Coordinates of C-alpha atoms and ligand atoms in Angstrom, one line a residue:
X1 CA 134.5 66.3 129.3
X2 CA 137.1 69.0 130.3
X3 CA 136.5 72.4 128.6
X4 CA 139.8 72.8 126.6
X5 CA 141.3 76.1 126.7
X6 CA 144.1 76.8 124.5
X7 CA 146.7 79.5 124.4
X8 CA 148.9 80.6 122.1
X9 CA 152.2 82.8 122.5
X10 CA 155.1 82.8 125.1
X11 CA 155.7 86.3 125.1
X12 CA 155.1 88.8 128.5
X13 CA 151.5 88.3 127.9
X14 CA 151.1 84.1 127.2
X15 CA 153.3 82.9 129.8
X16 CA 152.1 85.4 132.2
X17 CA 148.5 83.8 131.3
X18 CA 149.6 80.1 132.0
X19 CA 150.2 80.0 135.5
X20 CA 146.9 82.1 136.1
X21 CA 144.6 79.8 134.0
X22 CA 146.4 77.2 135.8
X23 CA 145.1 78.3 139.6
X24 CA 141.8 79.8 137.9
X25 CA 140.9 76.3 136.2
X26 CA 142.0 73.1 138.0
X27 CA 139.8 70.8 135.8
X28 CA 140.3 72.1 132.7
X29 CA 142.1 71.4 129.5
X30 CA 145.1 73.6 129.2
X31 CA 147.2 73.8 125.9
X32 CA 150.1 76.1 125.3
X33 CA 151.0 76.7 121.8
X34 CA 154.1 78.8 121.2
X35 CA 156.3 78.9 118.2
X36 CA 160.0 78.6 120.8
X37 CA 160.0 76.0 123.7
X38 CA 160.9 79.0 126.0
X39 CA 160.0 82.5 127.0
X40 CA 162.3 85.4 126.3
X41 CA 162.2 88.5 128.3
X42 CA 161.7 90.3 125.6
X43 CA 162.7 94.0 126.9
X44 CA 166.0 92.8 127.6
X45 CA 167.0 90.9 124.3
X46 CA 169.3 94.2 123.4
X47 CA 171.5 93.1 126.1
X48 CA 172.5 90.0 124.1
X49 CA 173.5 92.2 121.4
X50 CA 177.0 93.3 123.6
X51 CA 177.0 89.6 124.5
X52 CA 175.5 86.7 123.7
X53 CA 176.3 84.7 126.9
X54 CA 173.1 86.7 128.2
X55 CA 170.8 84.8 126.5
X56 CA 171.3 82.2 129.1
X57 CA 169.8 84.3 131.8
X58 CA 167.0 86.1 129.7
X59 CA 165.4 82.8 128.6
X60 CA 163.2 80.4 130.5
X61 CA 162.0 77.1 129.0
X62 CA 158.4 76.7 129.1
X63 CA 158.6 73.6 131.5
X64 CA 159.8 75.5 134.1
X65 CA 156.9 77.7 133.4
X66 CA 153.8 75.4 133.3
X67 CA 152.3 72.8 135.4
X68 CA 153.0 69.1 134.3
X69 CA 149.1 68.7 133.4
X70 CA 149.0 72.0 130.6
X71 CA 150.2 70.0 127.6
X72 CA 152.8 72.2 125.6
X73 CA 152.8 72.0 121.5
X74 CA 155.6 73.9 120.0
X75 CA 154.7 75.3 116.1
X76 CA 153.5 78.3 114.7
X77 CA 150.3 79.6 114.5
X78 CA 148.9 80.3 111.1
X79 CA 145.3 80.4 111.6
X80 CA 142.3 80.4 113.9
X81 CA 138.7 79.5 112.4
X82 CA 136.4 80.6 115.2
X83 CA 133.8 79.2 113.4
X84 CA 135.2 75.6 113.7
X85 CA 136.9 76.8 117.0
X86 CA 140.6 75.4 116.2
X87 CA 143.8 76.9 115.5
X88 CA 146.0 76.1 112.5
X89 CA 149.4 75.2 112.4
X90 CA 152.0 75.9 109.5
X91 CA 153.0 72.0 110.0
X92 CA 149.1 71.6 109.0
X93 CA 148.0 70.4 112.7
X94 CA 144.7 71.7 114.2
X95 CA 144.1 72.0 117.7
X96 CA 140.6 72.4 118.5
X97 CA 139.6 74.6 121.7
X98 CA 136.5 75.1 123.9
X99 CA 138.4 79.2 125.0
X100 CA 141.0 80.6 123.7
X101 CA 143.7 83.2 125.0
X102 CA 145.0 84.7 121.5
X103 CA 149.1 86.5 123.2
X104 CA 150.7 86.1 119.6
X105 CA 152.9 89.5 120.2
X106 CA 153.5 91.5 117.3
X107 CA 156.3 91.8 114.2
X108 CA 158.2 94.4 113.2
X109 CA 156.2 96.8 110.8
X110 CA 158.0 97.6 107.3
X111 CA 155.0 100.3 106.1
X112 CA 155.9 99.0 102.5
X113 CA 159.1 101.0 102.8
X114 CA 161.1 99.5 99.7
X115 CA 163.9 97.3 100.5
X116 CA 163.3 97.6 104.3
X117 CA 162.5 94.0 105.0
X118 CA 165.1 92.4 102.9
X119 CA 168.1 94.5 104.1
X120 CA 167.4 95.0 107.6
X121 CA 168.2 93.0 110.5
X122 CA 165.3 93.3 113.6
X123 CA 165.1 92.8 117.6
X124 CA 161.9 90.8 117.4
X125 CA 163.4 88.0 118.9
X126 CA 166.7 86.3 120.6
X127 CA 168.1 85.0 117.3
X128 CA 167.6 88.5 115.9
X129 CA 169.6 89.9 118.9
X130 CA 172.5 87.1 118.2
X131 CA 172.4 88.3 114.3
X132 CA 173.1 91.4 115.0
X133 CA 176.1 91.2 117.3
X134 CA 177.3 88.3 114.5
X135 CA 177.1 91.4 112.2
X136 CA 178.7 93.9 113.8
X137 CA 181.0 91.5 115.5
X138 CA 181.7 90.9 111.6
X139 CA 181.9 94.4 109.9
X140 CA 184.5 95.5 113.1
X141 CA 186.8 92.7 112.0
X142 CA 187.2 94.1 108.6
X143 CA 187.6 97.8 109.5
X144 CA 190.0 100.5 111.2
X145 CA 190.4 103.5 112.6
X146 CA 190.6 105.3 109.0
X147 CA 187.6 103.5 107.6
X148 CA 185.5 102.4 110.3
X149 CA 182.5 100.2 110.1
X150 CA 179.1 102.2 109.9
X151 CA 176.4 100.5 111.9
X152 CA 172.7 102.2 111.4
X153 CA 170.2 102.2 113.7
X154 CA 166.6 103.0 112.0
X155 CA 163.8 104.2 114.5
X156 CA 164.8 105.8 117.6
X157 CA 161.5 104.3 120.3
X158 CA 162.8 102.1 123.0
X159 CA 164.5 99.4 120.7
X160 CA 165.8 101.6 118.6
X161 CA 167.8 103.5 121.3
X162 CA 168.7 100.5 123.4
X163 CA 170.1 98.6 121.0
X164 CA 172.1 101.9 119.5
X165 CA 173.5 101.6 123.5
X166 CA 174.8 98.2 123.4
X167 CA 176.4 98.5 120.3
X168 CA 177.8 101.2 121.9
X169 CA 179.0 99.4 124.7
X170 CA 180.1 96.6 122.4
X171 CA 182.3 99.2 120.5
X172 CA 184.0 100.5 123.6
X173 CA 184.7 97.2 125.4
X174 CA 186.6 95.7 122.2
X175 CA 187.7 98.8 121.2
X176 CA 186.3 98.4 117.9
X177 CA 186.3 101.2 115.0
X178 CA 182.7 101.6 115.1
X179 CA 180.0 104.7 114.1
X180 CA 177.2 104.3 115.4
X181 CA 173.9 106.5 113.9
X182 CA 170.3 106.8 115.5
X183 CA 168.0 107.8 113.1
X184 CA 164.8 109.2 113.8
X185 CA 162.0 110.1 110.8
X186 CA 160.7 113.0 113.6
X187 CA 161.9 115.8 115.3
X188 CA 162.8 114.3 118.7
X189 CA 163.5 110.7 119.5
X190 CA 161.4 109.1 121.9
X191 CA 158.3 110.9 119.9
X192 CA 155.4 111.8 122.1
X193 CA 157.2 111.3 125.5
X194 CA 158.3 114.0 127.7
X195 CA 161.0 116.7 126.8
X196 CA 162.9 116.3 129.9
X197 CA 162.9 112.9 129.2
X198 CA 164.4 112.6 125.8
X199 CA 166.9 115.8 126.4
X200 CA 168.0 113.3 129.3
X201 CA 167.9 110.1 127.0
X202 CA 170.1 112.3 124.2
X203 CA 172.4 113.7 126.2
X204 CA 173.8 110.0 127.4
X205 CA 173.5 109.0 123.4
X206 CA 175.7 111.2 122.4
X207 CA 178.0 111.3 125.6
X208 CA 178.6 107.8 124.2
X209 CA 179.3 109.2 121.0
X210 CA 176.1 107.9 119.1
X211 CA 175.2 110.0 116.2
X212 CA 171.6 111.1 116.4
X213 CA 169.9 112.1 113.0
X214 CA 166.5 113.3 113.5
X215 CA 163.4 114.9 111.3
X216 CA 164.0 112.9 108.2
X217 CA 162.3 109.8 107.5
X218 CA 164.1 106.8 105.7
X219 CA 162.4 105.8 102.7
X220 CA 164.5 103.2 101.2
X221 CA 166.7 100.7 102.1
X222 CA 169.2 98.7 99.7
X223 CA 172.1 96.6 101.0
X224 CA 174.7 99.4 101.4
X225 CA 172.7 101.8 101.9
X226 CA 169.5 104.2 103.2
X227 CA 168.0 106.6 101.6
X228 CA 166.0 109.9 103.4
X229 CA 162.7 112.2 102.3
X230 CA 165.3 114.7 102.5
X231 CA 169.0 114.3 103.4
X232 CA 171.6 112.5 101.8
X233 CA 171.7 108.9 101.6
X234 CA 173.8 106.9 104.4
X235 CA 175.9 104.1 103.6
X236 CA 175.7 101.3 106.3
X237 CA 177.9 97.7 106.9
X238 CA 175.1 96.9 109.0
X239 CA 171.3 98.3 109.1
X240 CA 169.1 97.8 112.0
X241 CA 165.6 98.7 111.6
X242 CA 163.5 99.4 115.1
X243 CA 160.8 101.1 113.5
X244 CA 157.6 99.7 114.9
X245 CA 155.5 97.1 115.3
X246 CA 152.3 95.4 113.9
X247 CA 150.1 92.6 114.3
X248 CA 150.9 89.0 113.0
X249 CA 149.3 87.6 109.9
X250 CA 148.1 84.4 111.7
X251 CA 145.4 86.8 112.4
X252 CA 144.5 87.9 109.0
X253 CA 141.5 86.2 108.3
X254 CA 140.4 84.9 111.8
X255 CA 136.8 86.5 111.5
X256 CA 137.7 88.8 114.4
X257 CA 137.2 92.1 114.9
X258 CA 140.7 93.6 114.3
X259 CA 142.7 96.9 113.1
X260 CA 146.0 96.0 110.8
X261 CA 145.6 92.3 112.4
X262 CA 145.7 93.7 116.5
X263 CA 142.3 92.2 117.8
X264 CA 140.2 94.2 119.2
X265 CA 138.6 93.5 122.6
X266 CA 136.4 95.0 125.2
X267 CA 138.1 96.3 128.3
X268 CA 137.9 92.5 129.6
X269 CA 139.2 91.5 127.0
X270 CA 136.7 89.6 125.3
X271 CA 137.0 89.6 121.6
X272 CA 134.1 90.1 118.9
X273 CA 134.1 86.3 119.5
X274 CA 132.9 86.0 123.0
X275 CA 134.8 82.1 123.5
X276 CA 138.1 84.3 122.2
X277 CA 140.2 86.6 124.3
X278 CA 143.2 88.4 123.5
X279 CA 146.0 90.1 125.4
X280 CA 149.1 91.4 124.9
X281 CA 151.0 93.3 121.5
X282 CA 148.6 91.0 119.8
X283 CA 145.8 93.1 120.9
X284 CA 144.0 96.9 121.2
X285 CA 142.0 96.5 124.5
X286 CA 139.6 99.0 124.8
X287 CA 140.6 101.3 127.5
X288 CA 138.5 104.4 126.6
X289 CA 139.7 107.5 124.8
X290 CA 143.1 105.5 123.8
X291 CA 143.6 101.1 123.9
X292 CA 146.1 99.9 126.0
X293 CA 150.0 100.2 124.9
X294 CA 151.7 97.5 123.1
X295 CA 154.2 97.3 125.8
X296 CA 155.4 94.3 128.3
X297 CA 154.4 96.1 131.4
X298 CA 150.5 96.2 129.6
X299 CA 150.7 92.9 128.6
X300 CA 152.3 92.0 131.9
X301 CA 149.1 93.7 133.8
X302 CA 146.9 92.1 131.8
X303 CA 148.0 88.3 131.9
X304 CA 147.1 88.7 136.1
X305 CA 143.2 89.1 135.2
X306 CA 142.6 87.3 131.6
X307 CA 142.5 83.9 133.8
X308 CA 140.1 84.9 136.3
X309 CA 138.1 86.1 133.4
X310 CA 138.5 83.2 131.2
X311 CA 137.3 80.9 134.1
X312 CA 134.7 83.1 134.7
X313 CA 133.3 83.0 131.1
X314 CA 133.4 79.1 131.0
X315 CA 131.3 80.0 134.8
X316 CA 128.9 81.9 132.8
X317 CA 129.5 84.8 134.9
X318 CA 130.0 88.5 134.5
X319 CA 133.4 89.1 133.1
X320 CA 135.8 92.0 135.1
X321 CA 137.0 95.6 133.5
X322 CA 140.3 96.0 133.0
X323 CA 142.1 99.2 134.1
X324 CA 145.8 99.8 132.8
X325 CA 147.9 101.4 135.3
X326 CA 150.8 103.0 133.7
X327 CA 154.0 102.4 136.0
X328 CA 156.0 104.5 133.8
X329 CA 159.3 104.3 131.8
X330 CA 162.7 102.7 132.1
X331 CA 165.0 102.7 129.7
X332 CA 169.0 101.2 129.3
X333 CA 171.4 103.4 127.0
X334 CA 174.1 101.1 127.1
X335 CA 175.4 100.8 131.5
X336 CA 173.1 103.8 132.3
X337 CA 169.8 104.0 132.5
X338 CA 166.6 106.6 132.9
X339 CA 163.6 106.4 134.7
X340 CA 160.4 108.9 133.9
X341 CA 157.2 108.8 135.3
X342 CA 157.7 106.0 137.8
X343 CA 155.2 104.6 139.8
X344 CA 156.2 101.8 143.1
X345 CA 153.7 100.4 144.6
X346 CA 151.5 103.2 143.2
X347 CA 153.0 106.0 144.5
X348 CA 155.1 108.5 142.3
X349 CA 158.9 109.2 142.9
X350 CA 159.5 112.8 143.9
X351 CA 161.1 113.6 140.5
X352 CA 159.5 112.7 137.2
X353 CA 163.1 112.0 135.4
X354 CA 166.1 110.5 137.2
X355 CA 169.2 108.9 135.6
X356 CA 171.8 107.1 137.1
X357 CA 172.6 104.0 139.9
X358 CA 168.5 104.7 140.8
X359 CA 166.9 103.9 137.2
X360 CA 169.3 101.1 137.2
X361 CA 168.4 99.4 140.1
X362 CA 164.9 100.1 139.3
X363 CA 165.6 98.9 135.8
X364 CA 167.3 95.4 136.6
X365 CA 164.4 95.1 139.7
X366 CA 161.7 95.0 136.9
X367 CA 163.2 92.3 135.2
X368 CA 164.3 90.3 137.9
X369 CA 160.6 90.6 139.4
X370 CA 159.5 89.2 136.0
X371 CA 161.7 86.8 135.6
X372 CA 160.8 85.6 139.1
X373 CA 157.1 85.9 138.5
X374 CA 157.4 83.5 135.7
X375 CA 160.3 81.6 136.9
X376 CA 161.5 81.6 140.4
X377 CA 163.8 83.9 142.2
X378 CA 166.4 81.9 142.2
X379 CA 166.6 82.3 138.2
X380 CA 166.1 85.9 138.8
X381 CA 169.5 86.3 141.5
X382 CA 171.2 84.4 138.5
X383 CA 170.3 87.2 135.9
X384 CA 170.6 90.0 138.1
X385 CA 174.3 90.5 137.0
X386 CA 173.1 90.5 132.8
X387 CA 170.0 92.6 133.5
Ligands
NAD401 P1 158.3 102.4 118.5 O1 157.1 102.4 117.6 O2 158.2 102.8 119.9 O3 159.4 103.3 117.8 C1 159.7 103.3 116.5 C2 160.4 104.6 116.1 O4 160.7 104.5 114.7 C3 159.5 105.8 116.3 O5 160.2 106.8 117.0 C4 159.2 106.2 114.8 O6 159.0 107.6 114.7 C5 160.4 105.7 114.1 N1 160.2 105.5 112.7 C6 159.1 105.0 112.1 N2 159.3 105.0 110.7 C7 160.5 105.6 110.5 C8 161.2 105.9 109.3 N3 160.7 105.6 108.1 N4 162.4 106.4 109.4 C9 163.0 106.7 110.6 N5 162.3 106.4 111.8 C10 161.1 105.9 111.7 O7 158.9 100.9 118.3 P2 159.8 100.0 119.3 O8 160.9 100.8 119.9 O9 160.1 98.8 118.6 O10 158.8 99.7 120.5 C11 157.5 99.1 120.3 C12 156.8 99.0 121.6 O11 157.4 98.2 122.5 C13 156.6 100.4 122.2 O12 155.4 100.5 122.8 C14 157.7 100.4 123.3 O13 157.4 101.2 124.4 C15 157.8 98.9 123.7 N6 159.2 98.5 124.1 C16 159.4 98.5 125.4 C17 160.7 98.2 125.9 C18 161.1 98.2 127.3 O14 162.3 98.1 127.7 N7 160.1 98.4 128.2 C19 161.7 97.9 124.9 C20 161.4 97.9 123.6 C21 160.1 98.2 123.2

């Protein structure tokens, strides 16, 4: 009998996966599990916020991902019992598997903060991005110049400030009566990542007249409001939270090795279950002093080797390391964009930060290349104008 191997997810890291496994594995059993019947490039989504037509153009169904032989369930995982090797969907279905390729992504995180989950709206997926231009679509209609609508941004990473950008953009093509705030619970946004980086990042925020509120946490949210460690509360018509992320519960009590539901894996990605692998947000791969970032371009690098691995396994042969090569930074703030730390074809540009028609280029060639990895090129020429 075919060995069945089963994946679940659709994210960077799952569809990535399929077409590997596919060449790796011609006589096995593929099954791709995924809770949409498409892929969504993901680190785009913020774009639909301005407008929604882009949804067309950052979305691929899974059919035109897969090979007509991998057999594709849509539901949503709630489960894996590695002891009975199957996987447990919500509509109580079990699919039973031989491997399995765990790329369930991640959620947003809440870290208990009162409030947060029930009055926030997320970018965790596309109907999040559609929800929140709906909302601030909404709260512009009602307002005016002398009492303009208040939109908050919570978190000020990637998501945080790219989304603050499009709403931005939003504002200025309608000309709606819109503040915009970027909040940040440290002292710089961006935390962790170069200076010249964020003063380059901040200086286009606030060039597009995005208030930036740093070094005070939020510790509550209500549904007018958002209250701070510190400062004074902020009233908001609409409240995004970008705060983080964390692992998915259908991981809770899979017997894995795992920290705050992100499996851990050796650098092969091999599990504490050696018939389990997992890539992708979903997972902490072992990459020495720190694990691997929970970032598309990791989980992007990855889903190139987890086949060849997989087919090796089911081989019986000796599985290959995993090295993450970090390609560096792109990031939108509404039509510009910044580059830091960028790697082509491994070899570092000249200067470590650059702005302008070069980051984005470089920013719509990354998508584009993804989007014709997964896809086909044509799709990509399609999106290039949206990206
Ligand atoms: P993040 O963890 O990178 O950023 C969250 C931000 O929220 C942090 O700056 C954190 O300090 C802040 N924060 C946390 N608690 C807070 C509080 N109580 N009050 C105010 N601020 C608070 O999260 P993200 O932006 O969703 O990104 C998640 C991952 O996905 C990252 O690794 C990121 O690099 C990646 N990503 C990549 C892209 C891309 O275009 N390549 C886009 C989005 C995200």
């Amino acid at each position: 009998m075919a060995t069945k191997v089963v994946v679940l997810g659709a994210g960077y890291a799952g569809a990535g996966a399929i077409r590997q496994l596919e060449e790796e594995l011609e006589n096995a059993d593929i099954t791709w599990v995924s809770d949409t019947d498409y892929h969504l490039v993901l680190h785009e989504a913020h774009r639909v916020i301005r407008d929604p037509r882009v949804k067309e153009k950052i979305t691929l169904p899974v059919h035109d991902i897969k090979s007509p032989s991998t057999r594709f369930v849509q539901g949503t995982v709630t489960g894996v019992d590695t002891d009975d090797r199957s996987v447990e969907l919500e509509n109580g279905d079990q699919i039973d598997y031989d491997y399995l390729l765990v790329a369930l992504g991640s959620k947003t995180a809440y870290y208990g903060i009162p409030g947060m989950a029930e009055n926030s709206l997320t970018l965790k997926g596309l109907d999040d991005a559609l929800q929140i231009h709906d909302a601030v679509k909404d709260a512009a209609k009602t307002a005016s110049r002398n009492d303009p609508a208040k939109v908050v941004v919570g978190g000020a990473g990637l998501s945080g400030i790219q989304s603050a950008g499009e709403i931005a953009e939003y504002r200025d093509k309608h000309r709606a009566p819109i503040d915009i705030y970027l909040v940040e619970a440290l002292d710089e946004i961006m935390p962790g990542q170069d200076p010249e980086l964020q003063g380059t990042v901040k200086k286009y925020l606030l060039e597009k007249d995005i208030n930036v509120l740093t070094g005070d946490p939020i510790t509550e949210a209500t549904e007018d409001e958002i209250q701070f460690d510190e400062g004074e509360p902020l009233d908001y018509d609409v409240f995004v939270w970008t705060g983080g992320v964390t692992g998915r519960d259908a991981m809770d009590d899979c017997n894995l090795d795992n920290q705050h539901n992100r499996v851990t894996t050796e650098a092969n990605f091999q599990t504490s279950d050696e018939r389990v692998f997992a890539i992708g947000d979903c997972a902490i791969i072992d990459q020495g002093e720190n694990p691997a970032p929970p970032t598309a371009q990791a989980a992007w690098q990855a889903a190139e080797v987890v086949g060849e691995n997989i087919a090796r396994s089911i081989r019986g042969q000796p599985l290959a390391t995993w090295t993450y090569d970090d390609k560096g930074t792109v990031i939108s703030i509404g039509d510009d964009a910044v580059a830091h730390g960028v790697k082509a074809v491994g070899v570092e540009f000249p200067v470590s930060t650059f702005n302008s028609h070069a980051a984005k280029f470089l920013k719509k060639m990354i998508a584009a290349r993804w989007i014709a990895d997964v896809g086909s090129w044509n799709r990509a020429v399609k999106a290039w104008d949206s990206l």
